[in-house]
Short mmCIF file of C-alpha atoms and ligand atoms in Angstrom, two decimals:
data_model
loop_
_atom_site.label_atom_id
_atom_site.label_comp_id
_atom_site.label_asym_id
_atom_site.label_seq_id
_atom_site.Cartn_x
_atom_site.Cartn_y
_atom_site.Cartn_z
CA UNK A 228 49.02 -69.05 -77.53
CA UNK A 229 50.74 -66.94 -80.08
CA UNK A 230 53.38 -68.11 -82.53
CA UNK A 231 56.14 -65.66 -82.56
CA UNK A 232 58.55 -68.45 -83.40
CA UNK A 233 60.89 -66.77 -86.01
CA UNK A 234 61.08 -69.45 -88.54
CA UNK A 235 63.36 -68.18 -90.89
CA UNK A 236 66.35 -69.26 -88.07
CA UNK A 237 68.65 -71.35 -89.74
CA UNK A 238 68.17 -74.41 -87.53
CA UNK A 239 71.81 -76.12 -88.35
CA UNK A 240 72.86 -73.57 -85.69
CA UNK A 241 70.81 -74.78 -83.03
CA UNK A 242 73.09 -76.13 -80.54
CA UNK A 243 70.94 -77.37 -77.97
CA UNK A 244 68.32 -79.78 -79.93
CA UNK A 245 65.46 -80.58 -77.34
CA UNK A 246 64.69 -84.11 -77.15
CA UNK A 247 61.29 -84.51 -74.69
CA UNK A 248 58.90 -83.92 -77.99
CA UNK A 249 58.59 -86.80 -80.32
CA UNK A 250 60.07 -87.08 -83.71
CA UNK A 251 62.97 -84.53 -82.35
CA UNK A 252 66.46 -85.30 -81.86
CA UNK A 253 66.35 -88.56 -79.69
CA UNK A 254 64.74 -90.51 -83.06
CA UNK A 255 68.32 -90.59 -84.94
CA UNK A 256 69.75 -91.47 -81.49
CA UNK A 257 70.97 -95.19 -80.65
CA UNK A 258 68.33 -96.69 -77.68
CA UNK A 259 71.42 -96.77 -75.22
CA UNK A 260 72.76 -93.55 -76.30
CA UNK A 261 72.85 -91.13 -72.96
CA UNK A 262 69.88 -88.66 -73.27
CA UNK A 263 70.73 -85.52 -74.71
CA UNK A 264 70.89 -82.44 -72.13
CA UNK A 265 69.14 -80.05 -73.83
CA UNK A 266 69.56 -75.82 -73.16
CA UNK A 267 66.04 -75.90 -70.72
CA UNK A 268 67.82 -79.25 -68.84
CA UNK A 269 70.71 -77.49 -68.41
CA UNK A 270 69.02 -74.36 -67.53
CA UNK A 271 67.28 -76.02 -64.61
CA UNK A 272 69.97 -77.63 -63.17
CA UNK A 273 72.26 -74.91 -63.27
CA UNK A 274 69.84 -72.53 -61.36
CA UNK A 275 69.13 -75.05 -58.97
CA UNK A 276 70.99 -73.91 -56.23
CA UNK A 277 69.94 -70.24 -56.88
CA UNK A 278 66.78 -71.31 -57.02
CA UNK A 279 67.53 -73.16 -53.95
CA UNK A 280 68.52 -69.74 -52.38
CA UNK A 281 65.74 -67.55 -53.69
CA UNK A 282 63.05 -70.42 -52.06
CA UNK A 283 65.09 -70.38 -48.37
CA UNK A 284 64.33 -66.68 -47.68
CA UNK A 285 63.04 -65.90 -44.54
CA UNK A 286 60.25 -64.31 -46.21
CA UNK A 287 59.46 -67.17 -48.87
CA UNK A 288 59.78 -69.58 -45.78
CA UNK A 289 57.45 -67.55 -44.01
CA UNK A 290 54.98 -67.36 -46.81
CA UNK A 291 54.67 -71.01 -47.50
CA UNK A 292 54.04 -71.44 -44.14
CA UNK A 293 51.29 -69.42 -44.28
CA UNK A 294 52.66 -66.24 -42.04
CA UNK A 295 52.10 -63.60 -44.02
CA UNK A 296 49.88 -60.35 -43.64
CA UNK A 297 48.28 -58.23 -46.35
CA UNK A 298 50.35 -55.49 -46.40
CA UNK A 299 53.66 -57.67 -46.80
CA UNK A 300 51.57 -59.33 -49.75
CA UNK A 301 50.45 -55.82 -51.65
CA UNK A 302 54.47 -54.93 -50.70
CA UNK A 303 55.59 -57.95 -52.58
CA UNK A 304 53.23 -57.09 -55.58
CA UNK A 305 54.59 -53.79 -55.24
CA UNK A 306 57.58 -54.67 -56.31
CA UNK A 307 56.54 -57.27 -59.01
CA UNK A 308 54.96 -54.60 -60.45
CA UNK A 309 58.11 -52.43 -61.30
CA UNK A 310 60.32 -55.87 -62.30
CA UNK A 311 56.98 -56.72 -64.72
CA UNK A 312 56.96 -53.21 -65.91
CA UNK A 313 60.38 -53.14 -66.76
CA UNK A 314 60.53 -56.86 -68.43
CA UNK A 315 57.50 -56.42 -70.37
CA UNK A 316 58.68 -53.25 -71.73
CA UNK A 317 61.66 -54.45 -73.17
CA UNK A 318 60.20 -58.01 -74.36
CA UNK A 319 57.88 -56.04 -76.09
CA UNK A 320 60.33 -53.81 -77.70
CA UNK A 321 62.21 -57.12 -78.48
CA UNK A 322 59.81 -59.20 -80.05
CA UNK A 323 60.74 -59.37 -83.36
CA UNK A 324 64.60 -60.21 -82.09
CA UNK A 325 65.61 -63.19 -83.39
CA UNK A 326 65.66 -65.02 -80.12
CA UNK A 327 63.72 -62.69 -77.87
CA UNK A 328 60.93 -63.58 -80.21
CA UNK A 329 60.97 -67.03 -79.79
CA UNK A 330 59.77 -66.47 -76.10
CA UNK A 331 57.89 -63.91 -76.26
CA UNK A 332 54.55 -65.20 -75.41
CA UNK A 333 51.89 -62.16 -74.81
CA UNK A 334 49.75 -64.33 -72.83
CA UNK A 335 52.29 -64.79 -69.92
CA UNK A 336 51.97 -60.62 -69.12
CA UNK A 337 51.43 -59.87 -65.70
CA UNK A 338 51.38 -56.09 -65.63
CA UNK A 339 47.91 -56.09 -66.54
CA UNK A 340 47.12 -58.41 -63.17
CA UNK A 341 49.01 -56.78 -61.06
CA UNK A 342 47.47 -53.24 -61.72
CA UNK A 343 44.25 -54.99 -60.94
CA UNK A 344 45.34 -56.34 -58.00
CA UNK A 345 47.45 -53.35 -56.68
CA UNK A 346 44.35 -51.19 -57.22
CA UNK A 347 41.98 -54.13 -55.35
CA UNK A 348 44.73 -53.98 -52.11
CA UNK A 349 45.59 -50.48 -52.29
CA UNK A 350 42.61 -48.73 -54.09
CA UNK A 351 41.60 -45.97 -56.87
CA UNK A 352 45.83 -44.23 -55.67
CA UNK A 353 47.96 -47.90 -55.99
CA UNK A 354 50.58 -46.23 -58.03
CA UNK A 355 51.83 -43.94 -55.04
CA UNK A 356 52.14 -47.42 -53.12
CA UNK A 357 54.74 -48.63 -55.54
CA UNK A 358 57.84 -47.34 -54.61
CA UNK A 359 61.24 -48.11 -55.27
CA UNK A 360 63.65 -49.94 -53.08
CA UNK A 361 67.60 -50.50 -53.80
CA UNK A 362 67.05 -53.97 -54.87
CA UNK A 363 64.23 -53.17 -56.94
CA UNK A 364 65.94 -50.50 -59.10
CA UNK A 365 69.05 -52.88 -59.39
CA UNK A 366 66.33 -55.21 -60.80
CA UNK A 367 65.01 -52.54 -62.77
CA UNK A 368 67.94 -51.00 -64.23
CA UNK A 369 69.38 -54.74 -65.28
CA UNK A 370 66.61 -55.32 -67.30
CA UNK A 371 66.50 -51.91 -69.06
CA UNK A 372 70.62 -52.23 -69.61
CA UNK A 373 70.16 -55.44 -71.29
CA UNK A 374 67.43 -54.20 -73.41
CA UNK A 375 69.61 -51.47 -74.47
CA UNK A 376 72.81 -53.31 -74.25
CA UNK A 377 71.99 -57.18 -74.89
CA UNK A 378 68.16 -58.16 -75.56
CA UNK A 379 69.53 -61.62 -76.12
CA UNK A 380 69.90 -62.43 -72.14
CA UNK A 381 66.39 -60.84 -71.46
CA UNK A 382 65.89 -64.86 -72.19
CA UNK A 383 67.45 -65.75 -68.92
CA UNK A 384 64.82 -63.06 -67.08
CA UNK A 385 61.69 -63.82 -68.88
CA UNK A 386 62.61 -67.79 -67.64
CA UNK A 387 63.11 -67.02 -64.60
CA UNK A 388 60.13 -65.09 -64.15
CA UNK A 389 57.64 -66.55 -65.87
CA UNK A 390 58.55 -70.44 -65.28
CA UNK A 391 58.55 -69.71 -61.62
CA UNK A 392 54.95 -67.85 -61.93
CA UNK A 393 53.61 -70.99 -63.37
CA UNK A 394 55.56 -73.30 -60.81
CA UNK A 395 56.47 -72.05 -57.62
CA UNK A 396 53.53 -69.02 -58.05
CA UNK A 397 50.86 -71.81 -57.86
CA UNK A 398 51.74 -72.96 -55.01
CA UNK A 399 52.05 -69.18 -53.10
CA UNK A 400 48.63 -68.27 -54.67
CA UNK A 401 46.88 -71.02 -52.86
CA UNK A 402 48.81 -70.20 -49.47
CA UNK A 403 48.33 -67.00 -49.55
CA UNK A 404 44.04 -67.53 -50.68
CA UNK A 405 44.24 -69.53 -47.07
CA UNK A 406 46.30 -67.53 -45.30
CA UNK A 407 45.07 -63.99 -46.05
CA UNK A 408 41.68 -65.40 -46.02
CA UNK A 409 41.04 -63.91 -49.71
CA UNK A 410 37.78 -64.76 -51.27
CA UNK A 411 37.64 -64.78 -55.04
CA UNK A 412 40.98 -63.52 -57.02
CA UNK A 413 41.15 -60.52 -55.30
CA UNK A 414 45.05 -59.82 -55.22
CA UNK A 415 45.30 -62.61 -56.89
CA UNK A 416 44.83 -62.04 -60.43
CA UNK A 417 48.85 -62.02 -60.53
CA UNK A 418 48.94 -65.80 -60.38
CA UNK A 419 46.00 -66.37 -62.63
CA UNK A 420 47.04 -67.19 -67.00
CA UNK A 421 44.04 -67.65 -67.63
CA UNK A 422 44.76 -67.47 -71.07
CA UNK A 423 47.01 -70.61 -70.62
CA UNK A 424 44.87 -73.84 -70.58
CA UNK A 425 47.69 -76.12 -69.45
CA UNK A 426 50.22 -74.48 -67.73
CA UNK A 427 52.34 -78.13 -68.25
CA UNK A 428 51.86 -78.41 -71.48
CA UNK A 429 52.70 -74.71 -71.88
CA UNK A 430 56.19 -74.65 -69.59
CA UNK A 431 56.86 -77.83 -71.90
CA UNK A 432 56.24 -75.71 -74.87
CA UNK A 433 58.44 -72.70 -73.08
CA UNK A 434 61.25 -75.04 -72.35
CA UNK A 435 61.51 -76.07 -76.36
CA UNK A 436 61.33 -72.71 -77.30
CA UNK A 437 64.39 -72.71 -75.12
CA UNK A 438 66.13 -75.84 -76.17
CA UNK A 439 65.85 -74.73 -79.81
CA UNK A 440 67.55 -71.17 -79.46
CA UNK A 441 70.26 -70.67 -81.79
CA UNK A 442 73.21 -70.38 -78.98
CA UNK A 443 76.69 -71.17 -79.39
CA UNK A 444 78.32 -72.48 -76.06
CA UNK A 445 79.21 -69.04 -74.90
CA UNK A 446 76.07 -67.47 -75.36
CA UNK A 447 74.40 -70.61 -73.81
CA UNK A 448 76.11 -70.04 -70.99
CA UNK A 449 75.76 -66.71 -70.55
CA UNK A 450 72.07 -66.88 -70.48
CA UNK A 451 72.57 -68.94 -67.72
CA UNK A 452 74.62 -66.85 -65.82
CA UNK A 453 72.34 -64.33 -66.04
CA UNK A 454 69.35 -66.23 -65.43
CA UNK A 455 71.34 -66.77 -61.94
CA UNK A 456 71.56 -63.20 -61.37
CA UNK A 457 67.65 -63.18 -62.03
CA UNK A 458 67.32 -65.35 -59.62
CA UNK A 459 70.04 -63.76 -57.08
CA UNK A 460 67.82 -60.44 -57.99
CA UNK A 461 64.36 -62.22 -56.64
CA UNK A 462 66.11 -63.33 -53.60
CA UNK A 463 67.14 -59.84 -52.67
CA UNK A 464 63.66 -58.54 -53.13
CA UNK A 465 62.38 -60.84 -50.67
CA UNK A 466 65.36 -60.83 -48.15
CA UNK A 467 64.54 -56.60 -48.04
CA UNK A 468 60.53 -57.90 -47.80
CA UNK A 469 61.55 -59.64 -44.79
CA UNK A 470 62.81 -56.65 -43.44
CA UNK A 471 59.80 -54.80 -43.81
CA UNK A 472 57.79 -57.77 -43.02
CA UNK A 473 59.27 -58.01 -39.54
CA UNK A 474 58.57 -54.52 -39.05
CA UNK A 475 55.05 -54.56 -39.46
CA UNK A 476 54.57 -57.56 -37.65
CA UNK A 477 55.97 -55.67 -34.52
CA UNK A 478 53.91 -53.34 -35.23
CA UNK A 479 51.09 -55.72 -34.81
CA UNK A 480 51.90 -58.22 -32.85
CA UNK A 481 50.89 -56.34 -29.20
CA UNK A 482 47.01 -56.51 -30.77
CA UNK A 483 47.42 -60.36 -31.12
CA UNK A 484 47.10 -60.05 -34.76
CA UNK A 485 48.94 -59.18 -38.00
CA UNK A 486 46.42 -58.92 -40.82
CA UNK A 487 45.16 -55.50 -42.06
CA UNK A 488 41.65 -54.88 -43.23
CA UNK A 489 41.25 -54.93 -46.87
CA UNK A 490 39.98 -51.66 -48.84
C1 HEM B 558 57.62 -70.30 -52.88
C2 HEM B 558 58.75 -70.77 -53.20
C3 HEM B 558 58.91 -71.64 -54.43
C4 HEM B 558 58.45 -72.87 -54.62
C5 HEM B 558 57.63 -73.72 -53.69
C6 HEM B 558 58.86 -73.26 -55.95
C7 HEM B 558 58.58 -74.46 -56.53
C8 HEM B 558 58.91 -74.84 -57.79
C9 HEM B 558 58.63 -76.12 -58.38
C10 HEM B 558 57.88 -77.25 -57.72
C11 HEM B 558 59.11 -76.10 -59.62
C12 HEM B 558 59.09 -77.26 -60.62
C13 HEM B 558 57.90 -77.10 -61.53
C14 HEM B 558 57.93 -77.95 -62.77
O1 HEM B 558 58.90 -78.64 -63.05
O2 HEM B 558 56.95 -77.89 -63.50
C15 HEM B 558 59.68 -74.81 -59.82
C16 HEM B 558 60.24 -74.41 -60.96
C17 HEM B 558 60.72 -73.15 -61.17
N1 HEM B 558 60.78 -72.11 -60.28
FE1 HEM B 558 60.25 -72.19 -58.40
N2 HEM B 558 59.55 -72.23 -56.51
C18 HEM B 558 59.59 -71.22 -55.61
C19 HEM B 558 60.19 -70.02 -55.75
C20 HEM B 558 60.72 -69.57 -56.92
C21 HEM B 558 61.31 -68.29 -57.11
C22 HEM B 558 61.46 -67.21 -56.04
C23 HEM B 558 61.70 -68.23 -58.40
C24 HEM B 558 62.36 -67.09 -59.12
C25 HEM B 558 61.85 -65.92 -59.16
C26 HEM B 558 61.36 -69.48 -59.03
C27 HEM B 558 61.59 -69.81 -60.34
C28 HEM B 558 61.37 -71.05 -60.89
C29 HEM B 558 61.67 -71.41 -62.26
C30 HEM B 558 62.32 -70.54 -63.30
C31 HEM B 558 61.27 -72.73 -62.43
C32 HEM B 558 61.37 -73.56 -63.69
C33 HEM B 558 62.53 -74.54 -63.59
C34 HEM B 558 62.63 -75.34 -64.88
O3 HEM B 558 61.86 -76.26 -65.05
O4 HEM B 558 63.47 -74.98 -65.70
N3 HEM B 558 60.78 -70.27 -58.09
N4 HEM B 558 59.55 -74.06 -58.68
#
C-alpha cells in the first residue's frame, strides 16, 4: 500500500476525527459518551438508500441471481472501462491535492484489469467494443468537470467506486465465475486487488483516510452529495444495461440459451 497521506495537513482542522482505530478520538471520550459519527459513518449511511437504488436494478437483480450472459458482462466492463479511465485520469492528475492525495491509493486501479479482461472477452480489437452511451458520457464528463472544476469531490467518486469494488464486486465476481461458467480470471481480473492482502483491513484503512479529511461541514456534505450522484450515475449505467440486456436475451432465447461462446 502506498502512503500518499499528506502529512503536513494541519490536523486541528479535521472535523470528522475517526474513532474505530485505537488511541484515536474515542480515548479522551467519557465510556457513556455517544460514539462519535465519523465522515466514512456518515458517508455510509447517507448513501444508503442510493446505494439501495443502484443494488435494485433490474440488471444488478438479475446478475446476483445468476442471469446474466457474456456479452451483457463484457457490455458492463465496457462501460467500467470509460468511468475507470476517466477517474483514474484525474486521481492521478490529483494526487498531490491536499485531499485527493489522501485517497489516492495506486493499488486500487482497475484500468489495467479491465484492458485485460476487455481484450480476453472481446479480443486483440476490444477498444472498438467500448463505446459510449448517454449515461456513460454523463459519467464521464462529471468526473473530468470536477477534475477541472473541483478535484476535492473526486473523493465522493473514488468511494463510491472503489469501496463498492471491494464489497459488493466480490460478491458479483463469484456469481458471475458460476454463472458464466468462467474458468480461471478470465474477465475477471476487474474484481481481483491482488495487490491488497486484506481487503477489510484495507476499506478500514480507506474509511480513516476518509474520516480524517480536513472538511468543514459544507464541504463534508458536499462530498456526500456527490458521492450520491456517483451512485445515481452507476444506477443509470445498469438500468441502460438492462435495456440492452433484454435485447440480447430475445435474441437468444428461441435457441433455449443465452450465453455466447467466448473468443
Ligand atoms: C451487486 C450488488 C451489490 C451488492 C450485493 C453490494 C453489497 C455491499 C455490501 C455487503 C457492502 C458492505 C461491505 C462492508 O461493509 O465491508 C457494500 C458496501 C458498499 N457498496 Fe455495495 N453492493 C452492491 C452494489 C453496489 C454498487 C452498484 C455500488 C456503487 C457503484 C456499491 C458501492 C458500495 C460502497 C461505496 C460500499 C461501501 C459502504 C461503506 O462502508 O461506506 N455497491 N456493498
Amino acid at each position: 500500500m502506498t502512503d500518499s497521506k499528506n502529512n503536513e495537513i494541519d490536523r486541528e482542522t479535521v472535523s470528522n476525527k475517526n474513532t474505530d482505530q485505537p488511541g484515536s478520538g474515542r480515548v479522551d471520550a467519557p465510556a457513556s459518551a455517544k460514539e462519535e459519527i465519523t465522515f466514512a459513518k456518515r458517508l455510509r449511511t447517507e448513501t444508503a438508500q442510493a446505494h439501495r437504488f443502484a443494488e435494485s436494478t433490474n440488471f444488478i437483480k438479475g446478475v446476483l441471481k445468476g442471469v446474466m450472459d457474456l456479452e451483457s458482462f463484457g457490455n458492463m466492463q465496457a462501460g467500467m472501462y470509460l468511468v475507470y479511465e476517466a477517474l483514474e485520469a484525474e486521481l492521478e492528475r490529483h494526487r498531490d491535492h491536499p485531499l485527493v492525495g489522501q485517497i489516492y491509493f495506486p493499488v486500487l486501479s482497475r484500468k489495467a484489469s479491465l484492458e485485460t479482461d476487455l481484450e480476453n472477452l472481446y479480443g486483440a480489437h476490444w477498444r472498438s467494443q467500448v463505446r459510449t452511451t448517454p449515461a456513460r458520457s454523463e459519467y464521464v464528463d462529471r468526473i473530468h468537470w470536477l477534475g477541472d472544476n473541483d478535484p476535492t469531490l473526486l473523493v465522493a467518486h473514488s468511494y463510491t467506486r472503489y469501496l463498492g469494488d471491494l464489497s459488493g464486486g466480490q460478491v458479483i465476481a463469484k456469481i458471475a465465475r458460476r454463472s458464466l461458467k468462467i474458468e480461471g480470471n478470465t474477465g475477471l481480473t476487474f474484481f481481483q486487488f491482488d495487490e491488497i492482502e486484506d481487503g477489510k483491513a484495507f476499506k478500514n484503512e480507506y474509511r480513516n483516510r476518509l474520516s480524517d479529511l480536513p472538511l468543514d461541514e459544507d464541504r463534508a456534505q458536499e462530498v456526500i452529495e456527490e458521492a450520491k450522484q456517483a451512485f445515481a450515475f452507476n444506477q443509470r449505467i445498469f438500468e441502460e444495461l438492462e435495456g440492452s440486456w433484454i435485447r440480447t436475451l430475445a435474441n437468444f432465447l428461441p435457441l433455449g440459451s443465452n450465453r455466447r461462446k467466448r473468443a
